[in-house]
GROMACS .gro file of C-alpha atoms in nm:
model
  179
    1MET     CA    1   0.000   0.000   0.000
    2GLY     CA    2   0.144   0.334  -0.101
    3LEU     CA    3   0.141   0.672   0.071
    4LEU     CA    4  -0.190   0.787  -0.078
    5ASP     CA    5  -0.363   0.462   0.022
    6THR     CA    6  -0.231   0.504   0.375
    7LEU     CA    7  -0.366   0.857   0.392
    8ARG     CA    8  -0.699   0.730   0.265
    9SER     CA    9  -0.716   0.463   0.534
   10LEU     CA   10  -0.621   0.710   0.806
   11LEU     CA   11  -0.893   0.946   0.700
   12ARG     CA   12  -1.154   0.677   0.728
   13SER     CA   13  -1.028   0.526   1.055
   14SER     CA   14  -1.091   0.634   1.409
   15GLY     CA   15  -0.847   0.567   1.689
   16SER     CA   16  -1.120   0.475   1.939
   17ASP     CA   17  -1.388   0.322   1.720
   18ASP     CA   18  -1.372   0.076   1.431
   19SER     CA   19  -1.694   0.200   1.272
   20ILE     CA   20  -1.681   0.393   0.947
   21GLU     CA   21  -1.889   0.705   0.921
   22ASP     CA   22  -2.114   0.778   0.626
   23PRO     CA   23  -1.884   0.863   0.330
   24GLY     CA   24  -2.126   1.141   0.232
   25GLU     CA   25  -2.041   1.326   0.552
   26ARG     CA   26  -1.666   1.336   0.478
   27ALA     CA   27  -1.488   1.611   0.291
   28THR     CA   28  -1.273   1.484   0.007
   29PRO     CA   29  -1.007   1.632  -0.219
   30ALA     CA   30  -1.174   1.825  -0.496
   31ALA     CA   31  -0.972   1.665  -0.775
   32ASP     CA   32  -1.090   1.309  -0.708
   33PRO     CA   33  -1.351   1.248  -0.437
   34ASP     CA   34  -1.305   0.870  -0.447
   35ARG     CA   35  -0.930   0.883  -0.375
   36MET     CA   36  -0.970   0.887   0.001
   37TYR     CA   37  -1.166   0.561   0.029
   38ALA     CA   38  -0.944   0.256   0.057
   39THR     CA   39  -0.908  -0.037   0.286
   40ALA     CA   40  -0.700  -0.020   0.601
   41PRO     CA   41  -0.350  -0.170   0.603
   42SER     CA   42  -0.342  -0.543   0.669
   43ASP     CA   43  -0.131  -0.718   0.931
   44ASP     CA   44  -0.140  -1.053   0.755
   45GLY     CA   45   0.177  -0.994   0.552
   46ASP     CA   46   0.003  -1.111   0.234
   47GLY     CA   47  -0.043  -0.878  -0.057
   48PRO     CA   48   0.167  -0.603  -0.205
   49ASP     CA   49   0.466  -0.438  -0.043
   50PRO     CA   50   0.329  -0.176   0.199
   51ASP     CA   51   0.547   0.097   0.048
   52PRO     CA   52   0.650   0.001  -0.304
   53VAL     CA   53   0.921   0.208  -0.463
   54GLY     CA   54   0.850   0.253  -0.830
   55THR     CA   55   1.107   0.327  -1.093
   56ASP     CA   56   0.978   0.684  -1.120
   57ARG     CA   57   1.061   0.759  -0.756
   58PRO     CA   58   1.393   0.936  -0.704
   59SER     CA   59   1.655   0.768  -0.487
   60ASP     CA   60   1.844   1.086  -0.389
   61PRO     CA   61   1.687   1.201  -0.057
   62PRO     CA   62   1.635   1.571  -0.148
   63GLU     CA   63   1.477   1.467  -0.478
   64LEU     CA   64   1.265   1.208  -0.296
   65PHE     CA   65   1.149   1.473  -0.046
   66ALA     CA   66   1.054   1.703  -0.336
   67HIS     CA   67   0.861   1.414  -0.494
   68GLU     CA   68   0.682   1.332  -0.165
   69ALA     CA   69   0.603   1.701  -0.115
   70ALA     CA   70   0.450   1.727  -0.463
   71GLU     CA   71   0.235   1.418  -0.394
   72CYS     CA   72   0.124   1.571  -0.064
   73ALA     CA   73   0.030   1.900  -0.232
   74ASP     CA   74  -0.159   1.711  -0.501
   75PHE     CA   75  -0.350   1.491  -0.258
   76TRP     CA   76  -0.440   1.784  -0.029
   77SER     CA   77  -0.528   2.018  -0.317
   78ASP     CA   78  -0.831   2.148  -0.123
   79TYR     CA   79  -0.582   2.330   0.102
   80ASP     CA   80  -0.398   2.519  -0.174
   81LEU     CA   81  -0.057   2.384  -0.084
   82ASP     CA   82   0.146   2.601  -0.320
   83PHE     CA   83   0.491   2.573  -0.158
   84THR     CA   84   0.479   2.922  -0.008
   85THR     CA   85   0.554   2.968   0.359
   86ASP     CA   86   0.197   3.098   0.396
   87SER     CA   87   0.076   2.750   0.299
   88LEU     CA   88   0.225   2.600   0.616
   89SER     CA   89  -0.075   2.734   0.808
   90ARG     CA   90  -0.299   2.554   0.558
   91LEU     CA   91  -0.100   2.236   0.622
   92ASP     CA   92  -0.181   2.285   0.993
   93ASP     CA   93  -0.546   2.321   0.894
   94ALA     CA   94  -0.535   1.989   0.705
   95VAL     CA   95  -0.402   1.812   1.014
   96ASP     CA   96  -0.655   1.980   1.244
   97GLU     CA   97  -0.955   1.922   1.018
   98ARG     CA   98  -0.884   1.577   0.876
   99PHE     CA   99  -0.708   1.383   1.151
  100GLU     CA  100  -0.833   1.292   1.494
  101SER     CA  101  -0.664   1.511   1.753
  102ARG     CA  102  -0.367   1.339   1.915
  103ARG     CA  103  -0.428   1.031   1.694
  104PHE     CA  104  -0.065   0.922   1.714
  105VAL     CA  105   0.014   0.989   2.079
  106GLY     CA  106   0.215   0.692   2.201
  107VAL     CA  107   0.293   0.573   1.848
  108ASP     CA  108   0.640   0.607   1.697
  109PRO     CA  109   0.673   0.640   1.320
  110ASP     CA  110   0.817   0.309   1.200
  111SER     CA  111   0.800   0.173   0.844
  112GLY     CA  112   0.846  -0.180   0.979
  113GLY     CA  113   0.615  -0.157   1.279
  114SER     CA  114   0.246  -0.199   1.349
  115PRO     CA  115  -0.013  -0.070   1.101
  116ASP     CA  116  -0.048   0.252   1.305
  117ALA     CA  117   0.331   0.295   1.317
  118ARG     CA  118   0.360   0.242   0.941
  119ALA     CA  119   0.074   0.482   0.871
  120PHE     CA  120   0.226   0.739   1.103
  121GLU     CA  121   0.565   0.707   0.932
  122ARG     CA  122   0.404   0.771   0.595
  123VAL     CA  123   0.211   1.082   0.697
  124VAL     CA  124   0.514   1.219   0.882
  125ARG     CA  125   0.725   1.162   0.570
  126SER     CA  126   0.462   1.321   0.344
  127PHE     CA  127   0.381   1.627   0.555
  128GLY     CA  128   0.742   1.666   0.673
  129SER     CA  129   0.864   1.658   0.314
  130TYR     CA  130   0.613   1.929   0.222
  131CYS     CA  131   0.720   2.144   0.519
  132GLY     CA  132   1.090   2.109   0.437
  133GLU     CA  133   1.046   2.151   0.064
  134THR     CA  134   0.840   2.466   0.124
  135LEU     CA  135   1.130   2.619   0.318
  136VAL     CA  136   1.366   2.513   0.037
  137ARG     CA  137   1.153   2.656  -0.243
  138ASP     CA  138   1.013   2.971  -0.083
  139ALA     CA  139   1.272   3.070   0.175
  140GLY     CA  140   1.595   2.956   0.007
  141TRP     CA  141   1.684   2.685   0.258
  142GLU     CA  142   1.852   2.359   0.160
  143TRP     CA  143   1.826   1.994   0.256
  144VAL     CA  144   2.132   1.867   0.447
  145GLU     CA  145   2.211   1.539   0.616
  146ARG     CA  146   2.313   1.576   0.978
  147GLY     CA  147   2.245   1.228   1.102
  148ASP     CA  148   1.885   1.282   0.990
  149TRP     CA  149   1.778   1.496   0.698
  150VAL     CA  150   1.697   1.855   0.795
  151VAL     CA  151   1.669   2.192   0.622
  152THR     CA  152   1.888   2.490   0.696
  153ASP     CA  153   1.937   2.847   0.588
  154GLY     CA  154   2.299   2.840   0.709
  155GLU     CA  155   2.217   2.988   1.050
  156GLU     CA  156   1.906   2.801   1.161
  157THR     CA  157   1.826   2.435   1.119
  158VAL     CA  158   1.477   2.283   1.118
  159ASP     CA  159   1.385   1.916   1.131
  160PRO     CA  160   1.061   1.911   0.930
  161PHE     CA  161   0.996   1.546   1.016
  162ALA     CA  162   1.013   1.620   1.391
  163ILE     CA  163   0.773   1.910   1.332
  164ALA     CA  164   0.538   1.677   1.143
  165THR     CA  165   0.555   1.420   1.424
  166GLY     CA  166   0.467   1.691   1.677
  167ALA     CA  167   0.189   1.833   1.459
  168PHE     CA  168   0.011   1.498   1.444
  169ARG     CA  169   0.042   1.467   1.821
  170SER     CA  170  -0.094   1.821   1.876
  171GLU     CA  171   0.240   1.926   2.027
  172THR     CA  172   0.350   2.178   1.761
  173THR     CA  173   0.248   2.328   1.428
  174PHE     CA  174   0.404   2.352   1.085
  175THR     CA  175   0.404   2.731   1.114
  176SER     CA  176   0.644   2.691   1.408
  177ALA     CA  177   0.910   2.615   1.145
  178LEU     CA  178   0.904   2.987   1.069
  179ASP     CA  179   0.968   3.097   1.430
   0.00000   0.00000   0.00000
């Protein structure tokens, strides 16, 4: 299951209740209303690789982050994610409006972990890539590897993936990257 399928399953799942609300009551991306409805990740190990890497996906991390960021902006097109620093507040709105508050408290992002851990890793990677790539494109920052991948303007350094983790746990916001 790829990143978009994971986002779809997160949007239809509830952390405290396995019931699925009426699809007519959910807001969906304007470009393709059916994109958000998919089945939840399976624990059975059967089926496709949970995060297939296609030949069109870059292998260089900064290029991969740019690719992930573009996919994020496309999927969340209702929020006008245009890679300007002003759009970081709209990214906060997407988290606040579409994800259950504190959904991932107690869960660590882990691509090899439980379904919740894998889903969390994917949304952190997607939203973190958008946050970092926005600073790169609009504010002139650059991706650098310092143990983990971060963005810097030469004086300040921001870990967009840590910001994304905190945003999904209601501990921080994407606009805090600008502080």
